[in-house]
Short mmCIF file of C-alpha atoms in Angstrom, two decimals:
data_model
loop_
_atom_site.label_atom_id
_atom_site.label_comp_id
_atom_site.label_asym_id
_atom_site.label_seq_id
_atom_site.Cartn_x
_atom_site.Cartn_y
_atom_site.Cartn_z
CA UNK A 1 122.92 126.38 86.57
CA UNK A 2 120.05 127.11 88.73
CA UNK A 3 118.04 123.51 89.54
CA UNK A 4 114.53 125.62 89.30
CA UNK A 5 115.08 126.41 85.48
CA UNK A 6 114.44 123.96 82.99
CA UNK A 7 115.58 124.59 79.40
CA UNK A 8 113.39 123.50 76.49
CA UNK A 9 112.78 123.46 72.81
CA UNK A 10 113.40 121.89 69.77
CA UNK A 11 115.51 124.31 67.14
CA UNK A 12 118.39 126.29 68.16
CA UNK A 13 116.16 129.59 67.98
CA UNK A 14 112.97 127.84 70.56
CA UNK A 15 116.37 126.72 73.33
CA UNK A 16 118.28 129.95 72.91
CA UNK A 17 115.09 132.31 73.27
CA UNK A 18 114.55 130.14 76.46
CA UNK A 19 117.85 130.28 78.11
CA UNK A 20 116.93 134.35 77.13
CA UNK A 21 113.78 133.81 79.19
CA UNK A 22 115.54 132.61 81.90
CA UNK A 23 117.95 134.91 82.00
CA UNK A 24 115.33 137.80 81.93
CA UNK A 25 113.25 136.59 84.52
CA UNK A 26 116.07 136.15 86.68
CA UNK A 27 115.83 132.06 87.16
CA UNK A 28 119.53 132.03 84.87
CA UNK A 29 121.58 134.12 87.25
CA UNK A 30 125.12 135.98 85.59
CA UNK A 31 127.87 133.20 86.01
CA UNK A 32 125.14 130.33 85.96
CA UNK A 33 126.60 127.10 84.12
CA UNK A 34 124.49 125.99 81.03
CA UNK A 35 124.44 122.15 80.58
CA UNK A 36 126.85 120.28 78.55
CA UNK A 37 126.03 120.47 74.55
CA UNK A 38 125.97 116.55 74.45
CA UNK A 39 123.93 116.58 78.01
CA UNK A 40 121.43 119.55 76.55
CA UNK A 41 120.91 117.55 73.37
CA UNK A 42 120.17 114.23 74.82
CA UNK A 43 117.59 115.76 77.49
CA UNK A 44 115.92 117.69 74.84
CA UNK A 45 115.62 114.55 71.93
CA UNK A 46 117.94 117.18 69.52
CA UNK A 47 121.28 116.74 67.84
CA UNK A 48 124.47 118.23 69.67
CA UNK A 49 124.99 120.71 66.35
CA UNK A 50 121.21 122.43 67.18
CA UNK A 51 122.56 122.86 71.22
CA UNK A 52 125.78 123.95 69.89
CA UNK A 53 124.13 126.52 67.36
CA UNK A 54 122.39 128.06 69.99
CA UNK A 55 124.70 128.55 72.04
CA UNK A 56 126.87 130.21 69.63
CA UNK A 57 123.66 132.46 68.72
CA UNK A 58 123.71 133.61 72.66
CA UNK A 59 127.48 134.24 72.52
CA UNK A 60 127.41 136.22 69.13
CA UNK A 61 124.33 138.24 71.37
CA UNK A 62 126.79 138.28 74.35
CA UNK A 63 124.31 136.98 77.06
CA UNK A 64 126.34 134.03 77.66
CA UNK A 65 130.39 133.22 77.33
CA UNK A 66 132.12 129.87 77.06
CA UNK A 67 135.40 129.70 79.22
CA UNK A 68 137.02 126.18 77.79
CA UNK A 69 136.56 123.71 80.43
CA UNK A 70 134.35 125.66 82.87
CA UNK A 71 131.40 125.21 80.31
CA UNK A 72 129.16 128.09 78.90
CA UNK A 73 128.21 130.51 81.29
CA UNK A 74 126.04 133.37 81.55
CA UNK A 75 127.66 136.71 81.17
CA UNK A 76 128.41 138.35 84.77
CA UNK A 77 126.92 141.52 82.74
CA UNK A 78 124.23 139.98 80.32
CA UNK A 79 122.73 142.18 77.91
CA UNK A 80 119.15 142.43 79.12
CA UNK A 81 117.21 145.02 81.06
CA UNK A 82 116.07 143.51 84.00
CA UNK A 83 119.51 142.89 85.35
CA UNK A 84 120.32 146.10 84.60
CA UNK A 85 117.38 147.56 86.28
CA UNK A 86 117.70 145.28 88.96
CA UNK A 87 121.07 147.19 89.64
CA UNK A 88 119.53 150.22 90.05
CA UNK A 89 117.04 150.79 93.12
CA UNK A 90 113.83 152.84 92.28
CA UNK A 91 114.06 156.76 93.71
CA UNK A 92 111.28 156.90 96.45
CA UNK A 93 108.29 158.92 96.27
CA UNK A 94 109.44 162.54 97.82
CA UNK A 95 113.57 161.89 96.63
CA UNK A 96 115.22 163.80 95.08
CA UNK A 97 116.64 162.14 92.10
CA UNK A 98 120.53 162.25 91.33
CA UNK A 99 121.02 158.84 89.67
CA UNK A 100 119.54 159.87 85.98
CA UNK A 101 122.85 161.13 84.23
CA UNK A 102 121.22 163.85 82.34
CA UNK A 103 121.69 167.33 82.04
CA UNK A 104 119.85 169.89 83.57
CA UNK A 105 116.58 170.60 81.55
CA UNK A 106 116.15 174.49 82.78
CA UNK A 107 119.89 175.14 81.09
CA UNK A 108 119.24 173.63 77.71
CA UNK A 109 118.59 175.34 74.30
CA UNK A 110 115.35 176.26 73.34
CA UNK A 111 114.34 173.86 70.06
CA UNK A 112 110.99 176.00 69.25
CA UNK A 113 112.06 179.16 68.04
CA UNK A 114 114.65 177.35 65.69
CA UNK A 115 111.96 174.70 64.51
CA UNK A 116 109.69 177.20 63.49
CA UNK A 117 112.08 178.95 61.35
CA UNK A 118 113.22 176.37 59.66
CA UNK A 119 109.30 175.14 58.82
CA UNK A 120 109.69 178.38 56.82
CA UNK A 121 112.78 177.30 54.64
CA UNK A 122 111.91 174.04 53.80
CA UNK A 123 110.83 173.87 50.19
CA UNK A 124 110.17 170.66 47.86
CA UNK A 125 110.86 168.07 50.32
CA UNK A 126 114.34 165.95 49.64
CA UNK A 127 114.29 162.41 48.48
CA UNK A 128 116.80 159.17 49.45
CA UNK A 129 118.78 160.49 46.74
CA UNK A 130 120.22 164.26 48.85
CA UNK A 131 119.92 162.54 51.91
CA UNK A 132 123.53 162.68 53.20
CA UNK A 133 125.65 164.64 55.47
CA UNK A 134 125.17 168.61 54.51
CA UNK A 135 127.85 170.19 53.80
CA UNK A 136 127.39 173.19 55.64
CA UNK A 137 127.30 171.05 58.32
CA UNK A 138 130.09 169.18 57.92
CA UNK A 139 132.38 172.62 57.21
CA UNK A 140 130.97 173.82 60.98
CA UNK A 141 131.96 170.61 62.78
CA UNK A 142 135.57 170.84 60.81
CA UNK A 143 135.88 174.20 61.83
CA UNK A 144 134.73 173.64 65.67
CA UNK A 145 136.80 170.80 65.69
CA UNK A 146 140.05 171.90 64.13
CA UNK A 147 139.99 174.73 67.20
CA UNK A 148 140.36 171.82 70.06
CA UNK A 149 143.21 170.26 67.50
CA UNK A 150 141.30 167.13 66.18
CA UNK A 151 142.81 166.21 62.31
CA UNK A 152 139.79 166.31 60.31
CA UNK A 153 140.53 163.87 57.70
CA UNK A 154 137.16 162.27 56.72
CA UNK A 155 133.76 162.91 58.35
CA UNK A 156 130.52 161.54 58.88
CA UNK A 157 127.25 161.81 61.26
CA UNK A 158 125.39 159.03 63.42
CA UNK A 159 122.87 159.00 65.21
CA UNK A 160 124.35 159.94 68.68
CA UNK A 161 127.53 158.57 69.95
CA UNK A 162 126.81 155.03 71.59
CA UNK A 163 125.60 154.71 67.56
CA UNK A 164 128.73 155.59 66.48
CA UNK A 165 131.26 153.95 68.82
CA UNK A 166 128.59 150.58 67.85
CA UNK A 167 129.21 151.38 63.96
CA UNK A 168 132.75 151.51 64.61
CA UNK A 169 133.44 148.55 66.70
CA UNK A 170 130.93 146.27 64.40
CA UNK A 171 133.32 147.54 60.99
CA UNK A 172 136.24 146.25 63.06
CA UNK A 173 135.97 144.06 65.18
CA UNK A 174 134.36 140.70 65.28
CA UNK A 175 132.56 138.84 68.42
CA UNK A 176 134.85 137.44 71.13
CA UNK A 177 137.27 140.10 70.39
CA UNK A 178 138.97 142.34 73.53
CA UNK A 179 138.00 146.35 73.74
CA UNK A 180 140.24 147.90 76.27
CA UNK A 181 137.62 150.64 78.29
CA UNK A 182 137.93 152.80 81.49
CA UNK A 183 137.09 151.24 84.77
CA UNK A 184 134.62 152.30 85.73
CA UNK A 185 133.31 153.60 83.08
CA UNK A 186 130.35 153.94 81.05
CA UNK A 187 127.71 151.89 82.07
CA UNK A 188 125.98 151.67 77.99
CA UNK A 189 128.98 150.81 76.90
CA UNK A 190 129.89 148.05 78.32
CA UNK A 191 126.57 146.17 77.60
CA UNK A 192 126.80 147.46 74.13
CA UNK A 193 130.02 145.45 74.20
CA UNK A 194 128.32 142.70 75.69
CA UNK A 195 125.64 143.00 73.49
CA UNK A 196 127.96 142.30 70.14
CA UNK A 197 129.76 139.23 71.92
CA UNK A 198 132.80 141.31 72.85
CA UNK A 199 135.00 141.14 75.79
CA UNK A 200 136.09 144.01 77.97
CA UNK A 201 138.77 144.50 79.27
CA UNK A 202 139.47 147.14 81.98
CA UNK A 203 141.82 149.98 82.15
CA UNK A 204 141.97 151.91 85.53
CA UNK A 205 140.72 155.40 85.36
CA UNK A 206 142.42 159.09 87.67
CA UNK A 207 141.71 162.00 87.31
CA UNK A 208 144.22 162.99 84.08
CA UNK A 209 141.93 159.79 82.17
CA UNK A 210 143.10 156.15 81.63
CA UNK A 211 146.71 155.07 83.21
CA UNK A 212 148.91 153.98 80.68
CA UNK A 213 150.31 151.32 83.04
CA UNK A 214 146.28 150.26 82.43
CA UNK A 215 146.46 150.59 78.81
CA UNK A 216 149.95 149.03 78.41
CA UNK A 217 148.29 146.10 80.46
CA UNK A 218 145.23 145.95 78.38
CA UNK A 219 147.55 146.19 75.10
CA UNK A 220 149.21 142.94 76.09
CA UNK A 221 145.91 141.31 77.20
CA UNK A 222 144.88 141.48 73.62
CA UNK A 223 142.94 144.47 73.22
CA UNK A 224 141.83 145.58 69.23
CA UNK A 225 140.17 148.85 70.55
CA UNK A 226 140.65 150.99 72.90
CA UNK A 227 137.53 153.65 73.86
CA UNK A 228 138.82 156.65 75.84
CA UNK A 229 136.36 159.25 77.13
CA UNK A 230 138.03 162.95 76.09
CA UNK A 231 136.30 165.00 78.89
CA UNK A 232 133.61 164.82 81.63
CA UNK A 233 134.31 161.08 81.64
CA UNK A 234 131.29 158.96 83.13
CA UNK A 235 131.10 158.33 85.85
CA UNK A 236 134.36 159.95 87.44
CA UNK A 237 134.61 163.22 85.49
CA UNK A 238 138.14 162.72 84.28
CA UNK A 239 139.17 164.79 81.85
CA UNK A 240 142.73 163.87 79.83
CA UNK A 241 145.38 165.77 80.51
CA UNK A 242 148.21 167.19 78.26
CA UNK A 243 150.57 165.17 79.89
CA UNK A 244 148.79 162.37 79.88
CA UNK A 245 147.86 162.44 76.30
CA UNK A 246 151.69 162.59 75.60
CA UNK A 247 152.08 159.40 77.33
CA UNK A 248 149.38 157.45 75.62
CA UNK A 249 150.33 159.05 72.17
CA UNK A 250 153.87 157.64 72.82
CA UNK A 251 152.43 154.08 73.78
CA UNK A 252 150.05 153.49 70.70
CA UNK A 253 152.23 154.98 68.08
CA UNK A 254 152.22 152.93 65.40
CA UNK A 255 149.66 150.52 66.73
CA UNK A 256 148.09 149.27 62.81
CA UNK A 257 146.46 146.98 65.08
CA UNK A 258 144.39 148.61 67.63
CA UNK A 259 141.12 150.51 66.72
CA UNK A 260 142.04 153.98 69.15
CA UNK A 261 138.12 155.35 69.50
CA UNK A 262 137.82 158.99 71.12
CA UNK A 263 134.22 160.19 72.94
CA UNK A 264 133.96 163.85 73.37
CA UNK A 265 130.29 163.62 74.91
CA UNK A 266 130.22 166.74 77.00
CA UNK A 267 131.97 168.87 74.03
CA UNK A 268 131.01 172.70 75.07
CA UNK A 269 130.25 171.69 78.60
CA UNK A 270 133.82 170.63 79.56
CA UNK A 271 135.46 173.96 80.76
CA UNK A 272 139.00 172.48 80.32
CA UNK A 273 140.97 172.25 77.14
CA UNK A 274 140.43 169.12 74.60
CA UNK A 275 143.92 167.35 74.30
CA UNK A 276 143.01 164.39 71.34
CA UNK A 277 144.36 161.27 70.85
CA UNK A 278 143.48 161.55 67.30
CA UNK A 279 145.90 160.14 64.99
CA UNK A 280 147.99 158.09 66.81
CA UNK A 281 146.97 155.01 66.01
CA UNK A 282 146.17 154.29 61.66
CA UNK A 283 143.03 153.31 62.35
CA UNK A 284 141.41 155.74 64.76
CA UNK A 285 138.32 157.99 64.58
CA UNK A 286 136.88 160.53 67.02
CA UNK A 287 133.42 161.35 68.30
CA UNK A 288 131.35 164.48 69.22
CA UNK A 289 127.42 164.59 70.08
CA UNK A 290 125.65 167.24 70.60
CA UNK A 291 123.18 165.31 73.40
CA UNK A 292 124.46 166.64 76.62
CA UNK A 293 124.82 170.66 75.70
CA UNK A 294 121.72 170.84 73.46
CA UNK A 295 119.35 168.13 74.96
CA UNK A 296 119.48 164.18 75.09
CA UNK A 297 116.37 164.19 71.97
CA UNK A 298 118.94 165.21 69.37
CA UNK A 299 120.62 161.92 68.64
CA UNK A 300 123.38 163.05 66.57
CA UNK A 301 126.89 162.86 66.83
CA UNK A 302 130.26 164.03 64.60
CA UNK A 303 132.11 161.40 63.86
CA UNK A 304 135.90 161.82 62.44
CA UNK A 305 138.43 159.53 61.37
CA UNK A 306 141.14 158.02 58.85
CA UNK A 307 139.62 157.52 55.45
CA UNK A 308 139.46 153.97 55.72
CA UNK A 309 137.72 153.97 59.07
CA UNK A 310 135.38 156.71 58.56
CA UNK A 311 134.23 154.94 54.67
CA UNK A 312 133.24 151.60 57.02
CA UNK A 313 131.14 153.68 58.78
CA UNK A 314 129.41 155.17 56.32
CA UNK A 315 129.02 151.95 53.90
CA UNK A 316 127.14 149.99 56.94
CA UNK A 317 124.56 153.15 57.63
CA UNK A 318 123.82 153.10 53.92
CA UNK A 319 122.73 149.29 54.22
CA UNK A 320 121.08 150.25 57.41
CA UNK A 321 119.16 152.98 58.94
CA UNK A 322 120.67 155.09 55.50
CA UNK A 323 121.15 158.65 57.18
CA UNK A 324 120.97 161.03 59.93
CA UNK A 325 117.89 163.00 59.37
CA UNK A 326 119.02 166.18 57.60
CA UNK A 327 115.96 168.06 59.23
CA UNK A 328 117.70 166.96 62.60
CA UNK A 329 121.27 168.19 60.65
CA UNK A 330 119.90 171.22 59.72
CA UNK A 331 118.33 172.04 63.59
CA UNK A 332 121.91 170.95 64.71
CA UNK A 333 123.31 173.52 62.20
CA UNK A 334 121.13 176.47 63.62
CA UNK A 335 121.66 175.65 67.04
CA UNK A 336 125.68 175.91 66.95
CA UNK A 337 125.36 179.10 64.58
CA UNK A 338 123.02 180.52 67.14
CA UNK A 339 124.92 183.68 69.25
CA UNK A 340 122.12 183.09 71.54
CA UNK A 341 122.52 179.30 72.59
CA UNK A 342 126.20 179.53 72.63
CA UNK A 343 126.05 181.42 75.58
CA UNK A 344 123.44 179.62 77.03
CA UNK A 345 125.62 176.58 76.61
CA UNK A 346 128.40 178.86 77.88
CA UNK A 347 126.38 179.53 81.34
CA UNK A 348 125.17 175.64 81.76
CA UNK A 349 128.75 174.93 81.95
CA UNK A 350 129.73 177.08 84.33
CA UNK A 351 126.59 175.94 86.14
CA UNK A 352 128.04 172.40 86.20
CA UNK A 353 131.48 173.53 87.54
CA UNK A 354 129.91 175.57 90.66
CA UNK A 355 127.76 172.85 91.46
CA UNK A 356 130.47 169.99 90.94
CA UNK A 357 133.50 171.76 92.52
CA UNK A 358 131.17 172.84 95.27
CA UNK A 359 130.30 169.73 96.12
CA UNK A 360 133.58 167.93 95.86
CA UNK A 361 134.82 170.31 98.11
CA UNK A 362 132.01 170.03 100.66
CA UNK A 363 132.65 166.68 100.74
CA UNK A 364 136.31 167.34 101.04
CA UNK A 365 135.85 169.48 104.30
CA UNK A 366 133.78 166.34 106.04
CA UNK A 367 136.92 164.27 104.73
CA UNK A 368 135.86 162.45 102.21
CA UNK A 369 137.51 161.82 99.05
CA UNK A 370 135.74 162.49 95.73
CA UNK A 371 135.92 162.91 92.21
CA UNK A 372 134.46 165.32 89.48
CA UNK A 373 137.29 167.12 87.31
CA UNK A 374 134.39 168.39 84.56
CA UNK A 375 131.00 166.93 83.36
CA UNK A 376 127.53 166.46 85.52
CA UNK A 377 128.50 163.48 87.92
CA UNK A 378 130.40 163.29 90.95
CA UNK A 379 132.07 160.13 92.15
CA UNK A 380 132.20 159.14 95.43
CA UNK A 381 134.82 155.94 96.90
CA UNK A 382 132.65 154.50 99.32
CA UNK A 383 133.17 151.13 101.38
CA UNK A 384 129.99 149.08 100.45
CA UNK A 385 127.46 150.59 97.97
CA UNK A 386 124.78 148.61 99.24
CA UNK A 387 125.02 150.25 102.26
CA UNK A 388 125.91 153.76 100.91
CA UNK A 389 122.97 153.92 98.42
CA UNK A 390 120.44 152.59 101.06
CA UNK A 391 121.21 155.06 103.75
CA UNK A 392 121.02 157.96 101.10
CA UNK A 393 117.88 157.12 100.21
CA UNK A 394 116.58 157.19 103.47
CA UNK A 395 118.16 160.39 104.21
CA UNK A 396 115.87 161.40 101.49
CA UNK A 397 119.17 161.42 98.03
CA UNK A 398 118.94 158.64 95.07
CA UNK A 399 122.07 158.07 94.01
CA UNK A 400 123.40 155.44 91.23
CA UNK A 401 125.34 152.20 92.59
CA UNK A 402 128.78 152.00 91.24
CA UNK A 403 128.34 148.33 90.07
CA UNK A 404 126.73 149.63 86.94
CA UNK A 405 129.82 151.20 85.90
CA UNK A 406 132.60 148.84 87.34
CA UNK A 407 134.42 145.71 86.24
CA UNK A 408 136.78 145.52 88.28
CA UNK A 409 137.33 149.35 90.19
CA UNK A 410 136.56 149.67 94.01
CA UNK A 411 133.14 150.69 94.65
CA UNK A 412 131.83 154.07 94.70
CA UNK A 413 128.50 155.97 94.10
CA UNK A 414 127.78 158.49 91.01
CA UNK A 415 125.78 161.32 91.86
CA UNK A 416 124.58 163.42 89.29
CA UNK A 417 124.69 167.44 89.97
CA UNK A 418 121.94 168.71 86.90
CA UNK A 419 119.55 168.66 89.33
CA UNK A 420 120.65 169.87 92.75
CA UNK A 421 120.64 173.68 93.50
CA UNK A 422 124.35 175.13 95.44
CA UNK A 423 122.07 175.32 98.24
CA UNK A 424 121.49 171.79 97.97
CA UNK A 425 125.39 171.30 98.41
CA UNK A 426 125.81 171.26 102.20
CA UNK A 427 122.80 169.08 103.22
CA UNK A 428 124.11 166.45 100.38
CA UNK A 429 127.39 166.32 101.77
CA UNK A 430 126.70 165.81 105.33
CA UNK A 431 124.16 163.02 103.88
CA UNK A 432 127.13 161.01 102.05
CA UNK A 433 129.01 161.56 105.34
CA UNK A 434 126.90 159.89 107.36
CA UNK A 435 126.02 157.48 104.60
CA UNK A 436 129.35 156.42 104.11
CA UNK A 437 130.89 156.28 107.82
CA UNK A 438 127.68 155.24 109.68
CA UNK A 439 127.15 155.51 113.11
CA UNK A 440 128.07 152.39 114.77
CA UNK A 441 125.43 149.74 115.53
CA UNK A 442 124.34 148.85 119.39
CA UNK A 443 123.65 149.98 122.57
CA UNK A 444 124.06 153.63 123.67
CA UNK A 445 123.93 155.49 127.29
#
């Protein structure tokens, strides 16, 4: 533990919101050692059972872990913004910024035109007693989702996927339990697993989606879920393969214990074919939002399953938030019946490919290895990030470090193509080139 940081109070609450502090403000570093329970107690005048109860508080909130007789520790990932943040360096005044992760703004749907004619449909306004999933809804996302082959046995809506993969692994799973995820991988994710006390445990990530020599690994290491990304995987752009989905269908066949949780994020924008997971497992469910091809402000998401998992989803929203909005249902509704936005949608993804095969390929002809299968990001191997993400920025590119995606992968850079132009491409590329093989330092004649 750091010698500058002194931990105080008197209830478990008052010495676990200070070890919070401390972690926060940066004086608790990740891997820090907390003191003893008997030592804690003594120095603060309380009984070992108020230390011990707040440390179990931080664990259950997974800012700290306990690792037998190397003590409680604080997570190398805590669940708190300013180490996040702290990953990520600022864009400079006059950058252009390709760290964000979000899609393009000019390619997305219009929202006005259908607002404003729903605002003429809307009668008596609905009470807690309709408020549920429409059906008309529901029939579209069977229908859309029965054409990329994913069983529609039960279904639901949350309130965007992260919400629903959180639902799912809270019905499930309980804290200090293993999820198996891609690595790297989703940077939310993993401090949403962090943030419910639950380990992760990495499975390496190609281009065709997670190994199964990674998942067969993870599988012995104890997993209870495993979260695979469909398409446009984040940060690498993986996309799984028919093949590959084979292989991992034959490996958790009959799995009755193993959560198998599917996220089909890009949906529309992923210009290759869906090949689901869905139903291998017993317990399994599979998620769609509608974020990235209609805009990141309409949180909602599918969400599809076995009867049993799908029901614990929808018992813990009722004691919770209660509902997705049907007025946000209803705009959903419009939007995928709309001729109009599908082929907007249509023409963003094709957008995304030029721009992310054109710069994979620039970067290919300056020999560098990179990869972006389908989605918005590019990732880049690179020998030191530090070094890679400083040089880009002075070259006038923010790009996002790899360590907010890794656990244990090589490093890299993601750089995010929804805002560069094909013009753009070129410059960029030469930019990572020099970023990543820098001239060498010293003297010149």
């Amino acid at each position: 533990m750091a010698e500058r940081y002194q931990i105080s109070g008197s209830s478990s609450a008052a010495i676990s919101a200070s070890v919070e502090t401390g972690i926060r403000a940066g004086d608790l570093a990740p891997g820090d050692a907390l003191p003893a329970v008997r030592a804690l107690a003594v120095e603060l005048g309380v009984s070992p059972a108020t230390v011990a109860k707040a440390y179990q508080e931080l664990r259950q909130r997974g800012l700290v872990v306990t690792a037998g007789r190397h003590g409680t520790r604080v997570r190398p990932r805590p669940p708190v913004a300013s180490r996040r943040s702290a990953l990520m360096p600022p864009p400079l005044p006059g950058t252009r910024n390709l760290s964000a992760g979000e899609p393009d703004s000019r390619l997305l749907p219009p929202l006005g035109p259908h607002l404003a004619a729903l605002a003429t449909e809307f009668g008596t306004p609905g009470g807690y007693a309709a408020a549920a999933v429409l059906p008309e809804l529901a029939a579209a996302a069977r229908d859309r989702l029965a054409a990329d082959g994913v069983p529609v046995d039960e279904i639901t809506v949350t309130g965007g996927a992260l919400d629903g993969i959180e639902r799912l692994l809270a019905a499930h799973l309980r804290p200090g339990d293993a999820v198996a995820v891609e690595d790297p991988g989703w940077a939310n994710l993993l401090d949403l697993l962090a943030a419910l006390g639950l380990r992760a445990i990495g499975v390496p990530v190609d281009d065709e989606g997670p190994t199964a020599p990674g998942v067969r690994a993870a599988l012995a290491a104890g997993a209870r879920a495993l979260i695979v990304t469909s398409r446009a995987q984040n940060p690498t752009g993986a996309a799984v393969s028919a093949d590959r989905a084979a292989e991992l269908r034959t490996l958790l066949a009959g799995r009755a214990d193993l959560l198998l949780i599917e996220d089909d994020h890009a949906a529309e924008l992923a210009r290759v074919p869906l090949h689901p997971l869905a139903g291998a497992t017993p317990a399994w469910a599979f998620v769609r939002s509608v974020s990235k091809p209609y805009g990141p402000d309409l949180r909602l998401a599918v969400l599809v399953g076995d009867e049993a998992t799908v029901a614990r989803v929808a018992g813990r929203a009722r004691v919770g938030a209660g509902w997705v909005s049907t007025v946000l249902q209803r705009l959903v509704l419009a939007l995928w019946c709309d001729p109009a936005t599908a082929d907007l949608v249509r023409r963003a993804a094709e957008s995304y490919e030029r721009r992310r095969d054109g710069l994979v390929d620039a970067l290919a002809a300056r020999g560098l290895a990179a990869h972006g299968r389908t989605g918005i990001n590019v990732w880049v191997p690179v020998p030191d990030e530090t070094v890679a993400v400083t040089a880009l920025r002075d070259a006038g590119w923010s790009v996002a470090p790899g360590a907010l995606n890794r656990i244990a992968a090589a490093p890299g850079v993601r750089i995010t193509v929804s805002r560069l132009d094909e013009a753009d491409l070129g410059p960029l590329a030469d930019a990572v080139a020099r970023a990543v093989r820098p001239a060498p330092a010293g003297f010149t004649t």
